[in-house]
Amino acid sequence: MMRFSCAPMEGLTARVFRKAFVQHFPNDLRFYSPFISPTSSSDLSSTEMKDVQLADNQGIDLVPQILSNHAHEFLFTVEKLQQLGYTEVNLNLGCPSGTVTARGRGSGFLKRKEELKVFLDEIYAGSPLPISIKTRVGFDAEEEFADILELYNRYPVHELIVHPRVRQDFYKGKVRMDAFALAMQRSRAPVCYNGDIFCVEDLRAVTELFPTLDHVMVGRGLVANPALVRELSGGAKLTKEELMAYHETLLTGFRDLGWNDRPIISHMKEFWHYMSCLFPDHAKYRKRIGKSQDLTGYRMAVESLFREQELLEHPAYRP
Ligand SMILES: Cc1cc2nc3c(=O)[nH]c(=O)nc-3n(C[C@H](O)[C@H](O)[C@H](O)COP(=O)(O)O)c2cc1C
């Protein structure tokens, strides 16, 4: 049976999203937290640690993700997470952002094989918790992946989540299925597929190629269409009423954090970047939502979208 996970997405799939999501779309879904990036061994940014506090994650199957290239910092963070009760952590070796890669972290670490090896030696020797890895298939070219896989195979990697793009692809262009095939053939760790699953047909295409695949991670597709996993599991399509109720819970969730209008609206606009794809004539409404400055204006823009537009027949994210 196929298992599904929600991808870590900074600014999107954090606690408010997860809570709203499980309330409205209860699925057997595992979540990976947006990355926690320890910057010193003595403290962790409170925003990042707040996101993984158990009180806000009741009933949620959550694996915290860490972005680091310092074994000491990584292990210190693992210890903190273990104290909170977590039983697995995930290492980010995929982030393509320039500020991250320039410092040799995320997918930038894939270019520094010697340093990466020393880091992996230390964290796998020292971690009290199993470590899964979320990786791209290279920095410049997918030909790098064979060596990267060989390196991962030296460690007890709990699970290998592969987003088959190289750093230079960012999130664009076709996913590189030959590289993913290599992971399926050679990885000693169980493999999870991640990338461009936006509808049932997308999943079918991947499972036809890889019939033994049993774990898929979805990101943008799920942020756009919160009923995606239900649909992928053979269930009903999203309805507008469900989306409206879920949207209200998201909004309330941010207000409950005590935030001001501005950060709330800016977060909601991020969600609409994806969710507006579910409607046929979305550009006009997205613009309106984008222009709103306060909650009243925001609500008016969203209400007009819900009032004037029906969901597409096959509502799905379109990059
Ligand atoms: C806005 C945004 C934020 C992201 N943040 C993270 C992150 O914190 N950690 C991570 O491993 N990947 C992050 N990703 C990558 C996603 O987890 C995922 O690998 C990518 O979106 C491809 O999957 P998809 O095609 O299902 O969206 C992010 C992607 C986007 C678009």
Coordinates of N, CA, C and O in Angstrom, one line a residue, residues 100-231:
V100 N 21.8 29.4 1.2 CA 22.0 28.2 1.9 C 23.2 27.4 1.2 O 24.1 26.9 1.9
T101 N 23.1 27.3 -0.1 CA 24.1 26.5 -0.8 C 25.5 27.2 -0.8 O 26.5 26.5 -0.7
A102 N 25.5 28.5 -0.7 CA 26.8 29.2 -0.7 C 27.6 28.9 0.6 O 28.8 28.9 0.6
R103 N 26.8 28.5 1.6 CA 27.5 28.1 2.9 C 27.7 26.6 3.0 O 27.9 26.1 4.1
G104 N 27.5 26.0 1.9 CA 27.7 24.5 1.9 C 26.7 23.7 2.6 O 27.0 22.6 3.1
R105 N 25.5 24.2 2.6 CA 24.4 23.5 3.3 C 23.3 23.1 2.2 O 23.4 23.6 1.1
G106 N 22.4 22.3 2.6 CA 21.3 21.9 1.7 C 22.0 21.2 0.5 O 22.9 20.4 0.6
S107 N 21.5 21.5 -0.7 CA 22.1 20.9 -1.9 C 23.5 21.4 -2.1 O 24.3 20.7 -2.9
G108 N 23.9 22.5 -1.5 CA 25.3 23.0 -1.6 C 26.3 22.0 -1.0 O 27.5 21.9 -1.4
F109 N 25.8 21.2 -0.1 CA 26.7 20.2 0.6 C 27.1 19.0 -0.4 O 28.1 18.4 -0.3
L110 N 26.2 18.8 -1.4 CA 26.4 17.7 -2.4 C 27.7 18.0 -3.2 O 28.2 17.1 -3.8
K111 N 28.1 19.2 -3.2 CA 29.3 19.6 -4.0 C 30.6 19.4 -3.2 O 31.7 19.4 -3.7
R112 N 30.4 19.2 -1.9 CA 31.6 19.1 -1.0 C 31.7 17.7 -0.4 O 31.5 17.5 0.8
K113 N 32.0 16.7 -1.3 CA 31.9 15.3 -0.9 C 32.7 14.9 0.3 O 32.3 14.2 1.1
E114 N 34.0 15.5 0.3 CA 34.8 15.1 1.4 C 34.3 15.5 2.8 O 34.2 14.8 3.7
E115 N 33.8 16.8 2.8 CA 33.2 17.4 4.0 C 31.9 16.7 4.4 O 31.6 16.4 5.5
L116 N 31.2 16.3 3.3 CA 29.9 15.6 3.6 C 30.2 14.3 4.2 O 29.5 13.8 5.1
K117 N 31.2 13.6 3.7 CA 31.5 12.3 4.3 C 31.9 12.4 5.8 O 31.4 11.6 6.6
V118 N 32.7 13.4 6.1 CA 33.1 13.5 7.5 C 31.9 13.8 8.3 O 31.7 13.3 9.4
F119 N 31.0 14.7 7.8 CA 29.8 15.1 8.5 C 28.9 13.8 8.7 O 28.4 13.6 9.9
L120 N 28.7 13.0 7.7 CA 27.8 11.9 7.8 C 28.4 10.8 8.7 O 27.7 10.2 9.5
D121 N 29.8 10.7 8.7 CA 30.5 9.8 9.6 C 30.1 10.1 11.0 O 29.7 9.3 11.9
E122 N 30.2 11.5 11.3 CA 30.0 11.9 12.7 C 28.5 11.8 13.1 O 28.2 11.4 14.2
I123 N 27.6 12.2 12.2 CA 26.2 12.2 12.7 C 25.7 10.8 12.8 O 24.9 10.5 13.8
Y124 N 26.0 10.0 11.9 CA 25.5 8.6 12.0 C 26.2 7.8 13.2 O 25.5 6.9 13.8
A125 N 27.4 8.2 13.5 CA 28.0 7.6 14.7 C 27.4 8.1 16.0 O 27.3 7.4 17.0
G126 N 27.0 9.4 16.0 CA 26.6 10.0 17.2 C 25.2 10.2 17.5 O 24.8 10.5 18.6
S127 N 24.3 10.0 16.5 CA 22.9 10.3 16.7 C 22.2 9.2 17.5 O 22.3 8.0 17.1
P128 N 21.4 9.6 18.5 CA 20.6 8.6 19.2 C 19.4 8.2 18.5 O 18.7 7.3 18.8
L129 N 19.0 9.0 17.4 CA 17.8 8.8 16.7 C 18.1 8.4 15.2 O 19.1 8.9 14.7
P130 N 17.3 7.6 14.6 CA 17.5 7.3 13.2 C 17.4 8.6 12.3 O 16.6 9.5 12.7
I131 N 18.2 8.6 11.3 CA 18.3 9.8 10.4 C 17.9 9.4 9.0 O 18.5 8.6 8.4
S132 N 16.8 10.1 8.5 CA 16.5 9.9 7.1 C 17.1 11.1 6.3 O 17.4 12.1 7.0
I133 N 17.2 11.0 5.0 CA 17.8 12.1 4.2 C 16.9 12.5 3.1 O 16.3 11.6 2.5
K134 N 16.7 13.8 2.9 CA 16.0 14.3 1.8 C 17.0 14.9 0.9 O 17.7 15.9 1.3
T135 N 17.1 14.4 -0.4 CA 18.2 14.8 -1.2 C 17.8 15.2 -2.6 O 16.7 14.7 -3.1
R136 N 18.6 16.0 -3.3 CA 18.5 16.2 -4.7 C 19.5 15.2 -5.4 O 20.2 14.5 -4.7
V137 N 19.5 15.1 -6.7 CA 20.3 14.1 -7.4 C 21.6 14.7 -7.8 O 22.4 14.0 -8.5
G138 N 21.9 15.9 -7.4 CA 23.2 16.5 -7.8 C 23.1 18.0 -7.6 O 22.1 18.5 -7.3
F139 N 24.3 18.6 -7.9 CA 24.3 20.1 -7.8 C 24.2 20.6 -9.2 O 23.2 21.3 -9.5
D140 N 25.1 20.3 -10.1 CA 25.1 20.7 -11.5 C 24.5 19.7 -12.4 O 23.8 20.1 -13.4
A141 N 24.7 18.5 -12.2 CA 24.3 17.4 -13.2 C 23.9 16.1 -12.5 O 24.5 15.8 -11.4
E142 N 23.0 15.4 -13.1 CA 22.5 14.2 -12.4 C 23.5 13.1 -12.5 O 23.4 12.1 -11.8
E143 N 24.6 13.3 -13.3 CA 25.7 12.3 -13.4 C 26.4 12.2 -12.0 O 27.1 11.2 -11.7
E144 N 26.2 13.2 -11.2 CA 26.8 13.2 -9.8 C 26.2 12.1 -8.9 O 26.7 11.8 -7.9
F145 N 25.0 11.7 -9.3 CA 24.2 11.0 -8.3 C 24.7 9.6 -7.9 O 24.5 9.1 -6.8
A146 N 25.4 8.9 -8.9 CA 25.9 7.6 -8.6 C 26.9 7.7 -7.4 O 26.8 6.8 -6.5
D147 N 27.8 8.6 -7.4 CA 28.7 8.8 -6.3 C 28.0 9.2 -5.0 O 28.4 8.7 -3.9
I148 N 27.0 10.0 -5.1 CA 26.3 10.5 -3.9 C 25.6 9.3 -3.3 O 25.6 9.1 -2.1
L149 N 25.0 8.4 -4.1 CA 24.3 7.2 -3.6 C 25.3 6.3 -3.0 O 25.0 5.7 -1.9
E150 N 26.4 6.2 -3.6 CA 27.4 5.3 -3.0 C 27.8 5.7 -1.6 O 28.0 4.9 -0.7
L151 N 27.9 7.1 -1.5 CA 28.2 7.6 -0.2 C 27.1 7.3 0.8 O 27.4 6.8 1.9
Y152 N 25.9 7.6 0.5 CA 24.8 7.3 1.4 C 24.7 5.9 1.8 O 24.4 5.5 2.9
N153 N 25.1 5.0 0.8 CA 25.0 3.5 1.1 C 26.0 3.1 2.2 O 25.8 2.0 2.7
R154 N 26.9 3.9 2.6 CA 27.8 3.6 3.7 C 27.2 3.7 5.0 O 27.8 3.3 6.0
Y155 N 26.0 4.4 5.1 CA 25.4 4.7 6.4 C 24.1 4.0 6.6 O 23.4 3.7 5.6
P156 N 23.7 3.9 7.8 CA 22.3 3.3 8.1 C 21.2 4.4 7.9 O 20.5 4.7 8.8
V157 N 21.1 4.8 6.6 CA 20.1 5.9 6.3 C 18.8 5.3 6.5 O 18.4 4.2 5.9
H158 N 18.0 5.9 7.3 CA 16.7 5.4 7.7 C 15.7 5.3 6.5 O 15.0 4.4 6.3
E159 N 15.8 6.4 5.7 CA 15.0 6.4 4.5 C 15.6 7.5 3.6 O 16.1 8.5 4.1
L160 N 15.6 7.2 2.3 CA 16.1 8.2 1.4 C 15.0 8.8 0.5 O 14.4 8.1 -0.3
I161 N 14.7 10.1 0.8 CA 13.7 10.8 0.1 C 14.3 11.6 -1.1 O 15.2 12.4 -0.9
V162 N 14.0 11.2 -2.3 CA 14.7 11.7 -3.5 C 13.8 12.7 -4.2 O 12.7 12.3 -4.7
H163 N 14.2 13.9 -4.4 CA 13.6 14.9 -5.3 C 14.5 14.9 -6.5 O 15.6 15.5 -6.5
P164 N 14.1 14.2 -7.6 CA 15.0 14.0 -8.7 C 15.2 15.3 -9.6 O 14.9 15.3 -10.8
R165 N 15.7 16.3 -9.0 CA 16.2 17.4 -9.7 C 17.6 17.8 -9.2 O 17.9 17.4 -8.1
V166 N 18.4 18.5 -10.0 CA 19.7 19.0 -9.5 C 19.4 20.4 -8.9 O 18.4 21.0 -9.2
R167 N 20.4 20.9 -8.2 CA 20.2 22.2 -7.6 C 19.9 23.3 -8.7 O 19.1 24.1 -8.5
Q168 N 20.6 23.2 -9.8 CA 20.5 24.2 -10.8 C 19.1 24.2 -11.4 O 18.7 25.2 -12.1
D169 N 18.3 23.1 -11.3 CA 16.9 23.1 -11.7 C 16.0 23.9 -10.9 O 14.9 24.2 -11.3
F170 N 16.4 24.2 -9.6 CA 15.5 24.7 -8.6 C 14.2 23.8 -8.6 O 14.3 22.6 -8.4
Y171 N 13.0 24.4 -8.9 CA 11.8 23.6 -8.9 C 11.3 23.5 -10.4 O 10.1 23.1 -10.6
K172 N 12.1 23.8 -11.3 CA 11.6 23.9 -12.7 C 12.1 22.7 -13.6 O 13.0 22.0 -13.2
G173 N 11.5 22.6 -14.8 CA 12.0 21.5 -15.7 C 11.5 20.2 -15.3 O 10.8 20.0 -14.2
K174 N 11.7 19.2 -16.1 CA 11.2 17.9 -15.9 C 12.0 17.2 -14.7 O 13.2 17.4 -14.6
V175 N 11.3 16.4 -14.0 CA 12.0 15.6 -13.0 C 12.8 14.5 -13.7 O 12.5 14.1 -14.8
R176 N 13.9 14.2 -13.1 CA 14.9 13.3 -13.8 C 14.7 11.9 -13.4 O 15.3 11.4 -12.4
M177 N 13.9 11.2 -14.1 CA 13.5 9.9 -13.8 C 14.6 8.8 -13.9 O 14.6 7.8 -13.2
D178 N 15.6 9.1 -14.7 CA 16.7 8.1 -14.8 C 17.5 8.1 -13.5 O 17.9 7.1 -13.0
A179 N 17.7 9.3 -13.0 CA 18.4 9.4 -11.7 C 17.6 8.7 -10.6 O 18.1 8.0 -9.7
F180 N 16.3 9.0 -10.6 CA 15.4 8.3 -9.6 C 15.5 6.8 -9.7 O 15.6 6.1 -8.7
A181 N 15.6 6.3 -11.0 CA 15.7 4.9 -11.2 C 16.9 4.3 -10.5 O 16.9 3.2 -10.0
L182 N 18.0 5.1 -10.6 CA 19.2 4.7 -10.0 C 19.1 4.5 -8.5 O 19.6 3.5 -7.9
A183 N 18.3 5.4 -7.9 CA 18.1 5.3 -6.4 C 17.3 4.0 -6.1 O 17.6 3.3 -5.2
M184 N 16.3 3.7 -6.9 CA 15.5 2.5 -6.7 C 16.3 1.3 -6.9 O 16.1 0.3 -6.2
Q185 N 17.3 1.3 -7.8 CA 18.2 0.1 -8.0 C 19.2 0.0 -7.0 O 19.5 -1.1 -6.5
R186 N 19.8 1.1 -6.6 CA 21.1 1.0 -5.8 C 21.0 1.3 -4.3 O 21.9 1.0 -3.5
S187 N 19.9 2.1 -3.9 CA 19.9 2.6 -2.5 C 19.7 1.4 -1.6 O 18.8 0.6 -1.8
R188 N 20.5 1.4 -0.6 CA 20.3 0.3 0.5 C 19.2 0.7 1.4 O 18.5 -0.1 1.9
A189 N 19.0 2.1 1.5 CA 17.9 2.5 2.3 C 16.6 2.5 1.5 O 16.6 2.6 0.3
P190 N 15.4 2.4 2.2 CA 14.1 2.5 1.5 C 14.0 3.8 0.9 O 14.5 4.8 1.4
V191 N 13.4 3.9 -0.3 CA 13.4 5.1 -1.1 C 11.9 5.7 -1.1 O 11.0 5.0 -1.3
C192 N 11.9 7.0 -1.0 CA 10.6 7.7 -1.1 C 10.7 8.7 -2.3 O 11.8 9.3 -2.5
Y193 N 9.7 8.8 -3.1 CA 9.7 9.6 -4.3 C 9.1 11.0 -3.9 O 8.1 11.1 -3.3
N194 N 9.7 12.1 -4.4 CA 9.1 13.4 -4.2 C 9.4 14.3 -5.5 O 10.5 14.4 -5.9
G195 N 8.3 14.8 -6.0 CA 8.4 15.8 -7.1 C 7.3 15.8 -8.1 O 7.0 14.7 -8.7
D196 N 6.6 16.9 -8.3 CA 5.6 17.1 -9.3 C 4.5 16.1 -9.3 O 3.9 15.8 -10.4
I197 N 4.0 15.7 -8.1 CA 2.8 14.9 -8.1 C 1.7 15.8 -7.7 O 1.5 16.3 -6.6
F198 N 0.9 16.2 -8.8 CA -0.1 17.2 -8.6 C -1.5 16.6 -8.8 O -2.5 17.3 -8.5
C199 N -1.6 15.4 -9.3 CA -2.9 14.8 -9.6 C -2.8 13.3 -9.7 O -1.6 12.8 -9.7
V200 N -3.9 12.6 -9.8 CA -3.9 11.1 -9.8 C -3.1 10.6 -11.0 O -2.3 9.6 -10.9
E201 N -3.2 11.3 -12.1 CA -2.4 10.8 -13.3 C -0.9 10.9 -13.1 O -0.1 10.0 -13.5
D202 N -0.5 11.9 -12.4 CA 1.0 12.1 -12.1 C 1.5 10.9 -11.3 O 2.5 10.3 -11.5
L203 N 0.6 10.5 -10.3 CA 1.1 9.4 -9.4 C 1.1 8.1 -10.2 O 2.0 7.3 -10.1
R204 N 0.1 7.9 -11.1 CA 0.0 6.7 -11.9 C 1.2 6.6 -12.8 O 1.8 5.5 -12.9
A205 N 1.7 7.7 -13.4 CA 2.8 7.6 -14.2 C 4.1 7.2 -13.5 O 4.9 6.4 -14.0
V206 N 4.2 7.6 -12.2 CA 5.4 7.2 -11.4 C 5.3 5.8 -11.0 O 6.3 5.0 -11.1
T207 N 4.1 5.4 -10.6 CA 4.0 4.0 -10.1 C 4.0 3.0 -11.2 O 4.4 1.8 -11.0
E208 N 3.7 3.4 -12.4 CA 3.9 2.5 -13.6 C 5.4 2.2 -13.8 O 5.8 1.1 -14.1
L209 N 6.1 3.3 -13.7 CA 7.6 3.1 -13.8 C 8.2 2.4 -12.7 O 9.2 1.6 -12.9
F210 N 7.7 2.6 -11.5 CA 8.3 2.0 -10.3 C 7.2 1.3 -9.5 O 6.8 1.8 -8.4
P211 N 6.8 0.1 -9.9 CA 5.7 -0.6 -9.2 C 6.0 -1.0 -7.7 O 5.1 -1.2 -7.0
T212 N 7.3 -1.0 -7.4 CA 7.5 -1.4 -6.0 C 7.6 -0.2 -5.0 O 7.7 -0.3 -3.8
L213 N 7.5 1.0 -5.6 CA 7.5 2.2 -4.8 C 6.4 2.2 -3.8 O 5.2 2.0 -4.2
D214 N 6.7 2.5 -2.5 CA 5.6 2.5 -1.5 C 5.5 3.7 -0.7 O 4.8 3.8 0.3
H215 N 6.3 4.8 -1.0 CA 6.2 6.0 -0.2 C 6.4 7.2 -1.2 O 7.4 7.3 -1.9
V216 N 5.4 8.1 -1.1 CA 5.5 9.3 -2.0 C 5.3 10.6 -1.1 O 4.4 10.6 -0.3
M217 N 6.1 11.6 -1.4 CA 6.0 12.8 -0.6 C 5.4 13.9 -1.6 O 5.9 14.0 -2.7
V218 N 4.4 14.6 -1.1 CA 3.8 15.7 -2.0 C 4.0 17.0 -1.3 O 3.8 17.2 -0.1
G219 N 4.3 18.1 -2.1 CA 4.5 19.4 -1.5 C 3.5 20.4 -2.1 O 2.4 20.6 -1.6
R220 N 3.9 21.0 -3.2 CA 3.1 22.1 -3.8 C 1.7 21.6 -4.2 O 0.8 22.4 -4.0
G221 N 1.6 20.4 -4.6 CA 0.3 19.9 -5.0 C -0.6 19.8 -3.9 O -1.8 20.0 -4.0
L222 N -0.1 19.6 -2.7 CA -0.9 19.4 -1.5 C -1.3 20.8 -0.9 O -2.4 21.0 -0.4
V223 N -0.3 21.7 -1.0 CA -0.6 23.1 -0.5 C -1.7 23.7 -1.3 O -2.5 24.4 -0.9
A224 N -1.7 23.4 -2.6 CA -2.7 23.9 -3.5 C -4.0 23.2 -3.3 O -5.0 23.9 -3.1
N225 N -4.0 21.9 -3.3 CA -5.2 21.1 -3.2 C -5.1 20.2 -1.9 O -4.5 19.2 -2.0
P226 N -5.7 20.7 -0.8 CA -5.5 19.9 0.4 C -6.2 18.5 0.4 O -5.9 17.7 1.3
A227 N -7.0 18.3 -0.6 CA -7.6 17.0 -0.7 C -6.8 16.0 -1.6 O -7.2 14.9 -1.9
L228 N -5.6 16.5 -2.0 CA -4.8 15.7 -2.9 C -4.6 14.3 -2.5 O -4.7 13.3 -3.3
V229 N -4.1 14.1 -1.2 CA -3.8 12.7 -0.8 C -5.1 11.9 -0.7 O -5.0 10.7 -1.1
R230 N -6.2 12.4 -0.4 CA -7.4 11.7 -0.4 C -7.7 11.2 -1.8 O -8.1 10.1 -2.0
E231 N -7.5 12.1 -2.8 CA -7.8 11.8 -4.2 C -6.8 10.7 -4.6 O -7.1 9.8 -5.3

